[in-house]
mmCIF file of C-alpha atoms in Angstrom:
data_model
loop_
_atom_site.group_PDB
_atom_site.id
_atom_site.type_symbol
_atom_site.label_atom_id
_atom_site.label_comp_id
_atom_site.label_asym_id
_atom_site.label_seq_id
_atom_site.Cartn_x
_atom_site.Cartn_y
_atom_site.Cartn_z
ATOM 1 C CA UNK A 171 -18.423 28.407 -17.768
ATOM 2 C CA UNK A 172 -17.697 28.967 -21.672
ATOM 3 C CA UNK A 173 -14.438 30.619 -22.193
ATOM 4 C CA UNK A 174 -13.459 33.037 -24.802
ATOM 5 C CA UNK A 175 -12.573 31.501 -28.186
ATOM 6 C CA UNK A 176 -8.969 32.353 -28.024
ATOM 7 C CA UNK A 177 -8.572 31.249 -24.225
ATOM 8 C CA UNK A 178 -5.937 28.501 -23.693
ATOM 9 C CA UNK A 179 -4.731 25.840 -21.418
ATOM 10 C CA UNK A 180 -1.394 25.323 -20.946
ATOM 11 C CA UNK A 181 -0.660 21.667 -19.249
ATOM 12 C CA UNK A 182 2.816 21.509 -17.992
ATOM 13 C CA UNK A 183 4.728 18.445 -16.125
ATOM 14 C CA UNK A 184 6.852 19.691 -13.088
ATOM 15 C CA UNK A 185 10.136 17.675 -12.474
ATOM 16 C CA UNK A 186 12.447 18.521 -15.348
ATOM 17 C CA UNK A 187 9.370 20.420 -17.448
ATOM 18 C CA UNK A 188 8.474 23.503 -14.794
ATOM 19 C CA UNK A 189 10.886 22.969 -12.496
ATOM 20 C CA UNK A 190 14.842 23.419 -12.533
ATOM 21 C CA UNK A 191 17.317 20.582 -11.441
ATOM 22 C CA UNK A 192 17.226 22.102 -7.478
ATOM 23 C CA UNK A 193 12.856 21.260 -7.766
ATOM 24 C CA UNK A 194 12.569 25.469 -7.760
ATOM 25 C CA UNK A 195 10.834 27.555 -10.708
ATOM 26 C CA UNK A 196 12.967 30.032 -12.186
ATOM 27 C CA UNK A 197 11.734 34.065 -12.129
ATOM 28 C CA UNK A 198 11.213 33.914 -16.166
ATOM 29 C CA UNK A 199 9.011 30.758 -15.744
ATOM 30 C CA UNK A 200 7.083 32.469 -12.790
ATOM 31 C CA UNK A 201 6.479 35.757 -14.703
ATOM 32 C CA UNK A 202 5.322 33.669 -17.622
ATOM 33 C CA UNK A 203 2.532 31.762 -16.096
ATOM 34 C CA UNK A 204 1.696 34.867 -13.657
ATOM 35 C CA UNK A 205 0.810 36.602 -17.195
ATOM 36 C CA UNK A 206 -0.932 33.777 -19.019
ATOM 37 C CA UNK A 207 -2.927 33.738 -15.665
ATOM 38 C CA UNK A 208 -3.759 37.363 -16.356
ATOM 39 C CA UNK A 209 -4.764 37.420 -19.597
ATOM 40 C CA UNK A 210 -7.546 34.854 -18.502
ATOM 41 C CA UNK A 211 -5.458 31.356 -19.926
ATOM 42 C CA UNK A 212 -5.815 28.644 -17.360
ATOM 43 C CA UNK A 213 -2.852 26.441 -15.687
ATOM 44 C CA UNK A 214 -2.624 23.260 -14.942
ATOM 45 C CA UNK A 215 0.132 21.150 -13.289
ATOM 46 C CA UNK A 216 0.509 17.730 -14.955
ATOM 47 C CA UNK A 217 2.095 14.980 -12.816
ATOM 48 C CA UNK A 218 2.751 11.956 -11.483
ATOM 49 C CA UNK A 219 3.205 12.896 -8.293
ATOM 50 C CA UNK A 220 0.708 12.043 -5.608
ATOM 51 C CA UNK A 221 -1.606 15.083 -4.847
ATOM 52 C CA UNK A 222 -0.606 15.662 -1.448
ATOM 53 C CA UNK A 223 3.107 17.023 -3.268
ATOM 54 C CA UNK A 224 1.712 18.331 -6.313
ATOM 55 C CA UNK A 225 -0.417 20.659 -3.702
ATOM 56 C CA UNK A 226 2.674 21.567 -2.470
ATOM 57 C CA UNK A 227 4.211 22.975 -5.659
ATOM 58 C CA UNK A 228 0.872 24.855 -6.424
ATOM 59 C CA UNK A 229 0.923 26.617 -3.391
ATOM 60 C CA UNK A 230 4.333 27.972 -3.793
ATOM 61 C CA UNK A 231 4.098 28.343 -7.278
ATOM 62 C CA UNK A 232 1.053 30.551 -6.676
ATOM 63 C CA UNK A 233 -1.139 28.386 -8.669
ATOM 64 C CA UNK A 234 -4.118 28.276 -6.585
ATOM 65 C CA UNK A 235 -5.916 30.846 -7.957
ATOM 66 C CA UNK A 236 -8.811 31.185 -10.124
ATOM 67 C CA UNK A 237 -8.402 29.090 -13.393
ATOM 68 C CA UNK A 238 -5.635 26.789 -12.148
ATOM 69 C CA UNK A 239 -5.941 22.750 -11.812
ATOM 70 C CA UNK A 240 -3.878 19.640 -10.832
ATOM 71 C CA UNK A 241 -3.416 16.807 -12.679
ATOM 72 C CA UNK A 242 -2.009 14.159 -10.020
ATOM 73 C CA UNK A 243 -1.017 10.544 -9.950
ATOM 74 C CA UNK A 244 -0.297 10.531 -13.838
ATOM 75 C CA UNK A 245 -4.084 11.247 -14.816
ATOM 76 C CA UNK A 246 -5.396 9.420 -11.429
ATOM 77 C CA UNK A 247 -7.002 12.575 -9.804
ATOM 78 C CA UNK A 248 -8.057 16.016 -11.169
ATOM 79 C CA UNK A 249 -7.777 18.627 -8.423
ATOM 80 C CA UNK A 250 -9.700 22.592 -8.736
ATOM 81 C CA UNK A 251 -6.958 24.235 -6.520
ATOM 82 C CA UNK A 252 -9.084 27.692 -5.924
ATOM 83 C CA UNK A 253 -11.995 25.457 -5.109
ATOM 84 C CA UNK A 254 -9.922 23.056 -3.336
ATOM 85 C CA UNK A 255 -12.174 20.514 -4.510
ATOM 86 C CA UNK A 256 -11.226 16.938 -6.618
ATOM 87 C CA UNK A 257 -13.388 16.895 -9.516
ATOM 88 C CA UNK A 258 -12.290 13.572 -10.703
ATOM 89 C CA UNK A 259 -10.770 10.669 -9.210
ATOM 90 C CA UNK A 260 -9.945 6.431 -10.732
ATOM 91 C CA UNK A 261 -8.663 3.709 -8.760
ATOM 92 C CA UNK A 262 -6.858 0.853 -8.208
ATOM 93 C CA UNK A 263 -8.654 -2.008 -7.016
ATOM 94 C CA UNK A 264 -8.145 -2.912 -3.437
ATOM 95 C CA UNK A 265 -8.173 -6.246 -3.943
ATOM 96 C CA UNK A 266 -5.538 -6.225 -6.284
ATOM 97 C CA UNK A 267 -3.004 -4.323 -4.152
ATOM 98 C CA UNK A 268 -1.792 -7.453 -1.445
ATOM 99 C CA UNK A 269 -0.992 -9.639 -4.163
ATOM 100 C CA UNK A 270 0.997 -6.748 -6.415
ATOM 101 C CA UNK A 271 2.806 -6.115 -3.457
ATOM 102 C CA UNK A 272 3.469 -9.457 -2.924
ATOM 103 C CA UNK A 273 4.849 -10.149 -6.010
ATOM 104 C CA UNK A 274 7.009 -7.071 -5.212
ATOM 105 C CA UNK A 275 8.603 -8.234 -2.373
ATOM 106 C CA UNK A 276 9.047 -11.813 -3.946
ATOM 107 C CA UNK A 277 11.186 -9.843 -6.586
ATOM 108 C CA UNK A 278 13.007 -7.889 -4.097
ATOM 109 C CA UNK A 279 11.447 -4.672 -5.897
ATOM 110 C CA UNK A 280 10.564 -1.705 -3.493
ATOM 111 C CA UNK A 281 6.729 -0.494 -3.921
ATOM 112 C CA UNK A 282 4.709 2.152 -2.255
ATOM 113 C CA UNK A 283 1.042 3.442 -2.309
ATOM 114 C CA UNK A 284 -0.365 6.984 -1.232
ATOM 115 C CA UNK A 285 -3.320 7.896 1.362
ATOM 116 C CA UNK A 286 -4.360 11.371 0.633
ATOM 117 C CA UNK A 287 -1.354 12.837 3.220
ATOM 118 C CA UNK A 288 1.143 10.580 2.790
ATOM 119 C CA UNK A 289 3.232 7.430 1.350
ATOM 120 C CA UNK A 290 2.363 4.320 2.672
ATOM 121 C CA UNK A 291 5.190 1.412 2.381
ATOM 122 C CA UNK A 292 5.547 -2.531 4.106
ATOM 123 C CA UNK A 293 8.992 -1.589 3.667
ATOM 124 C CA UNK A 294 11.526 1.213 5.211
ATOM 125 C CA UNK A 295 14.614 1.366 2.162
ATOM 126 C CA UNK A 296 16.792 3.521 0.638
ATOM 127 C CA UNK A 297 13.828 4.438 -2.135
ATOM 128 C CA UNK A 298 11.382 5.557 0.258
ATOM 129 C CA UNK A 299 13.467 8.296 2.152
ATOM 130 C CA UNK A 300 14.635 9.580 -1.271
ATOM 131 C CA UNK A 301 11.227 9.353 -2.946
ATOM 132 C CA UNK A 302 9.824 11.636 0.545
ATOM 133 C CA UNK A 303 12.847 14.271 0.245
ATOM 134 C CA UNK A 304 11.864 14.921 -3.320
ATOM 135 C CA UNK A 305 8.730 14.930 -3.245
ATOM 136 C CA UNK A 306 8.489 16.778 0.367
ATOM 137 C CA UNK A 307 6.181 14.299 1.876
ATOM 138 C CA UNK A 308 5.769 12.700 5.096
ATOM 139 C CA UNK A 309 5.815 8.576 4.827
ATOM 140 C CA UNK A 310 4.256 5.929 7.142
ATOM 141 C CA UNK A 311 5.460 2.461 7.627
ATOM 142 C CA UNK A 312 2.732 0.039 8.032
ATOM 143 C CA UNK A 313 2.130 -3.729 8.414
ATOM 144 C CA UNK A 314 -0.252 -4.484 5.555
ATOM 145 C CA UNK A 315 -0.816 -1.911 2.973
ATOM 146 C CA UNK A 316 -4.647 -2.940 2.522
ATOM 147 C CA UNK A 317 -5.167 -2.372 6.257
ATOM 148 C CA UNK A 318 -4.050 0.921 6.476
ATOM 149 C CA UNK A 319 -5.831 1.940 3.187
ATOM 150 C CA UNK A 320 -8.863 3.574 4.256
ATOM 151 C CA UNK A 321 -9.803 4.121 0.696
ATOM 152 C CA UNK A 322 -8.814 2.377 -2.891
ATOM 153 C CA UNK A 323 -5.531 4.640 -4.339
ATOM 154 C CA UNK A 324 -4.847 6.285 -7.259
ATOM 155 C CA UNK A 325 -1.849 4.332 -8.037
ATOM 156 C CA UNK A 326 1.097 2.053 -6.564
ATOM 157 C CA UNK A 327 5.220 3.349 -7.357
ATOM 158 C CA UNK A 328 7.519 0.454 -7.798
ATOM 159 C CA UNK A 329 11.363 2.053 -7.487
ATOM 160 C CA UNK A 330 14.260 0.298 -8.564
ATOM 161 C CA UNK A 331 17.695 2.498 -8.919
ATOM 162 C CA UNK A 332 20.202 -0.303 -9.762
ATOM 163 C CA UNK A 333 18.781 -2.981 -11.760
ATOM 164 C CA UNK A 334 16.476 -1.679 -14.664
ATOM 165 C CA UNK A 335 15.969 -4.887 -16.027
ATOM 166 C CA UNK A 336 14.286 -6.305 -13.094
ATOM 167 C CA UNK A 337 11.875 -3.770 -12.670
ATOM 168 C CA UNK A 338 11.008 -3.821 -16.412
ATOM 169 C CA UNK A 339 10.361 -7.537 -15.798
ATOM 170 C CA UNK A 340 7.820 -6.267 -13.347
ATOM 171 C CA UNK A 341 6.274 -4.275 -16.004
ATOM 172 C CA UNK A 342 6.160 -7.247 -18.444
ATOM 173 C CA UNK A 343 4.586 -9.033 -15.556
ATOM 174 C CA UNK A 344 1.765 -6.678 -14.643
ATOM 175 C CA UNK A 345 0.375 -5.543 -17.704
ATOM 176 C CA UNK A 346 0.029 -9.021 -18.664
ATOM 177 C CA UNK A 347 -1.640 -10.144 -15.199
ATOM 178 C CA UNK A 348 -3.672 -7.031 -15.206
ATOM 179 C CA UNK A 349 -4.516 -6.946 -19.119
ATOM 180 C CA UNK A 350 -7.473 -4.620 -18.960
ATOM 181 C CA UNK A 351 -7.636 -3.845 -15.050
ATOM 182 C CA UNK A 352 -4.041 -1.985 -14.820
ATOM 183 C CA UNK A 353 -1.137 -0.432 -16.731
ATOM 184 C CA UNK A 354 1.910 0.213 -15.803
ATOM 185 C CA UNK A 355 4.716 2.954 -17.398
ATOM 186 C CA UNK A 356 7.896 4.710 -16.641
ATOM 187 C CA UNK A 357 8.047 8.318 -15.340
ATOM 188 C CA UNK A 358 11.420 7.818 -15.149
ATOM 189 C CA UNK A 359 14.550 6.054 -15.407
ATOM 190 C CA UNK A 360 13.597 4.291 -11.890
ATOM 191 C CA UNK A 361 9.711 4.186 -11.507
ATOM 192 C CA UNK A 362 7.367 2.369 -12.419
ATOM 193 C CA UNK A 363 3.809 3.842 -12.318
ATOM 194 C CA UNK A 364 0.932 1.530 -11.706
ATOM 195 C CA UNK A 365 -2.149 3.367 -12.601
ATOM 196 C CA UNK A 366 -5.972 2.284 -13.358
ATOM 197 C CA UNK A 367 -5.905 0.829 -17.899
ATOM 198 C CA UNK A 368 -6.965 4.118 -19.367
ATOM 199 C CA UNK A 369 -4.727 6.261 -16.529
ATOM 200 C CA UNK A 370 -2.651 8.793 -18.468
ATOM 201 C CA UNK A 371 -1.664 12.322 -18.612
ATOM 202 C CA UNK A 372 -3.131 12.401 -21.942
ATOM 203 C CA UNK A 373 -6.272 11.270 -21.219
ATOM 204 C CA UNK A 374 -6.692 13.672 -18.591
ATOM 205 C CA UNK A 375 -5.834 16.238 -20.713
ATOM 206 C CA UNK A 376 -8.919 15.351 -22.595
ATOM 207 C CA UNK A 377 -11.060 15.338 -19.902
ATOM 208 C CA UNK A 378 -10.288 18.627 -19.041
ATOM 209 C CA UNK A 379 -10.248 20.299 -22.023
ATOM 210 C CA UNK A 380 -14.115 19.116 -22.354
ATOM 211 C CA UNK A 381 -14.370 20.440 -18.500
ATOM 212 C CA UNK A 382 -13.841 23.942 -19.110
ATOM 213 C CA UNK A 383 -15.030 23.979 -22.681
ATOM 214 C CA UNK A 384 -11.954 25.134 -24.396
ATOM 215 C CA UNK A 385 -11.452 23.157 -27.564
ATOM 216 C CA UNK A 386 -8.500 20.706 -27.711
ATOM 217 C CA UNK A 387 -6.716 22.624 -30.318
ATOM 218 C CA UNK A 388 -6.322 25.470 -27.610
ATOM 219 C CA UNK A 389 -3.943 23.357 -25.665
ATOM 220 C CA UNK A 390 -0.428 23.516 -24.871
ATOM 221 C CA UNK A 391 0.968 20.967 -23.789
ATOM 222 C CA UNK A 392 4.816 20.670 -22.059
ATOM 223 C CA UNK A 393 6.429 17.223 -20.647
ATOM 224 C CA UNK A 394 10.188 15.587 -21.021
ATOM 225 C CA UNK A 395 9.392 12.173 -19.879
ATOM 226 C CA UNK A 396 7.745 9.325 -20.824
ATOM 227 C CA UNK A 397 4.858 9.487 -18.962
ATOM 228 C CA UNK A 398 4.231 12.796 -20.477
ATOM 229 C CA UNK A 399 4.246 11.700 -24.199
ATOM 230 C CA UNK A 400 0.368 10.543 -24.635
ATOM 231 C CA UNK A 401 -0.060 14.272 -23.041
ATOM 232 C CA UNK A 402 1.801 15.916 -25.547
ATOM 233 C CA UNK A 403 0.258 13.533 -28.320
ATOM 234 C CA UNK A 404 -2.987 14.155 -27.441
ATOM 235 C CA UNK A 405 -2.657 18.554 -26.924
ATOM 236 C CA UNK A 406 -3.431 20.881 -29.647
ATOM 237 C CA UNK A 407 0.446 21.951 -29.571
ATOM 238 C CA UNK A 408 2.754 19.086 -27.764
ATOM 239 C CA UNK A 409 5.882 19.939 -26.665
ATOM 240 C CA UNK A 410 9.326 18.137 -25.608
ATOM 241 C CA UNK A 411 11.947 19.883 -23.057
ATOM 242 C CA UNK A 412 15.131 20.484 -24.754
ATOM 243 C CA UNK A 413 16.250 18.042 -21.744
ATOM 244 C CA UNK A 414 13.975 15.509 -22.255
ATOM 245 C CA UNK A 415 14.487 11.859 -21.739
ATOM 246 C CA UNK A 416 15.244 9.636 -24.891
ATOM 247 C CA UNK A 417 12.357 9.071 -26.839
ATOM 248 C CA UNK A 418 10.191 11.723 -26.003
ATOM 249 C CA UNK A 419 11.269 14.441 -28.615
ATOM 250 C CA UNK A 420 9.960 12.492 -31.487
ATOM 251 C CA UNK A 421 6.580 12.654 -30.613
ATOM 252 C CA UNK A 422 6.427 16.419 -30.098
ATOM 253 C CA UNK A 423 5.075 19.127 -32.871
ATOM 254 C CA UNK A 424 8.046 21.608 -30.794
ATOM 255 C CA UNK A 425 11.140 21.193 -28.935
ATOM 256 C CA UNK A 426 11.697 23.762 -26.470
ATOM 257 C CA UNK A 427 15.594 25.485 -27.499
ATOM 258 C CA UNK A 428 15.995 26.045 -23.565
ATOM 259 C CA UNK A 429 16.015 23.636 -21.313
ATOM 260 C CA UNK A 430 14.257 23.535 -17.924
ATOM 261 C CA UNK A 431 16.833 25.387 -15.776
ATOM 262 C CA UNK A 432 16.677 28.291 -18.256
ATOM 263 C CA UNK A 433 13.098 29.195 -18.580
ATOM 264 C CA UNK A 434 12.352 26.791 -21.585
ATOM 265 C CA UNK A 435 8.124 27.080 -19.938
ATOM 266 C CA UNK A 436 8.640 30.534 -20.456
ATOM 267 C CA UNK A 437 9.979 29.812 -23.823
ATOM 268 C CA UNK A 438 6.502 27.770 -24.466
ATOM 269 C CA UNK A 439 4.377 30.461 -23.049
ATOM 270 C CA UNK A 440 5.566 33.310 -25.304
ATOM 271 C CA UNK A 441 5.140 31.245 -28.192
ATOM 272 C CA UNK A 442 1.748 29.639 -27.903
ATOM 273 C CA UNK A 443 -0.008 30.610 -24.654
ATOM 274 C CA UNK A 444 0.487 34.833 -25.177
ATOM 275 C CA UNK A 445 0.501 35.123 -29.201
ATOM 276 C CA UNK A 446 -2.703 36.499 -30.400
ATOM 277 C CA UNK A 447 -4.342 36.197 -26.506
#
């Protein structure tokens, strides 16, 4: 499947990247990827959300066509949406999880895992009810995480909304324990991703790029958080949302001069996705 030497691949984060403040894609942004579609670019959502929700998004987006992919669970699982097929998929151990989720609890920390339909939690809070209405998932309660896992995840979510300095504790705590097994990052303010060492947005980016043979110098690449920056980093053009979190900016060779609830993809598109197609 060799593409065309000036076919692209535009990579784009939804929450805060894509997606407005109300979790809806604005008409500009729409028309914008329904044209670099056209013209024979390929799409591919960028996330940290668990598949199940990134699905979701794709479907209303329109982004299950022919040339469009998923990037879920920060880099965890690479989904063909017109195939509807995964074409690559990393782990987290299961015998790790009982004793991360454990330590959890122990620090009063709220943590969650994923089947392939829904969120899976020892623990019914605050976190997971808002974490569900975002993300437009349906949740399951269960007794013991690694007896309800009927397969190793992609990743766990630690949430903590109040005290940041607890849950970066946690951090300190499990990429130390897990020094080469696990690594753990912020997607945002409030949580904490716990992905396979290796696990990022940018690294999938790579992978894919070598997937459908387009070189990684034809990539675009569009984030505002901190789980996006080793995607931008590592794209032919990385970019930073005008509303991007602290931090992020600096590592980007463009900052978008819209933000995300006024077409700032779009912006992106026209400038490096369209030019010389």
């Amino acid at each position: 499947m060799k593409q065309g030497v000036n076919k692209k691949v535009f990579f784009t984060d939804l929450d805060g990247t894509l997606l407005n403040d109300r979790k809806e894609i604005t008409p500009g942004n729409q028309a914008a990827i329904d044209l670099a579609l056209q013209e024979g670019h390929k799409v591919v959502i960028s996330t940290g959300r668990p598949l199940a929700s990134a699905l979701i998004q794709a479907e209303r987006l329109g982004l299950t066509r022919e040339g469009c992919y998923v990037i879920a669970f920060n880099g965890g699982e690479i989904y063909d949406t017109s195939r509807c097929e995964s074409v690559y998929r990393r782990t987290v151990p299961m015998s790790l999880i009982p004793s991360i989720f454990a330590e959890a609890h122990r620090r009063g920390i709220y943590i969650q895992t994923f089947s392939d339909k829904e969120v899976l939690s020892e623990e019914e809070r605050p976190e997971l009810h808002d974490y569900v209405k975002r993300t437009l998932q349906t949740f399951q309660v269960v007794p013991s995480i690694a007896e309800a896992l009927v397969q190793e995840p992609c990743k766990l979510l630690a949430i903590e909304e109040k005290e940041r300095g607890q849950i970066e504790n946690f951090q300190c705590y499990l990429t130390q324990q897990y020094s080469g097994i696990l690594n753990a990052y912020f997607s945002n303010d409030s949580y904490l991703e716990i992905v396979p060492d290796g696990v990022t947005k940018g690294q999938a980016l790579l992978w894919m790029c070598d997937y459908l043979q387009i070189p990684v110098e034809n990539s675009v690449a569009a984030g505002d958080a901190p789980n996006d920056i080793e995607m931008i980093e590592a794209a032919g053009v990385g970019v930073a949302m005008l509303n991007s979190f602290s931090g992020v900016k600096e590592y980007a060779d463009y900052v978008t001069k819209a933000d995300n609830n006024h077409d700032g993809a779009a912006e992106i598109i026209r400038k490096y996705i369209l030019q010389n197609s």
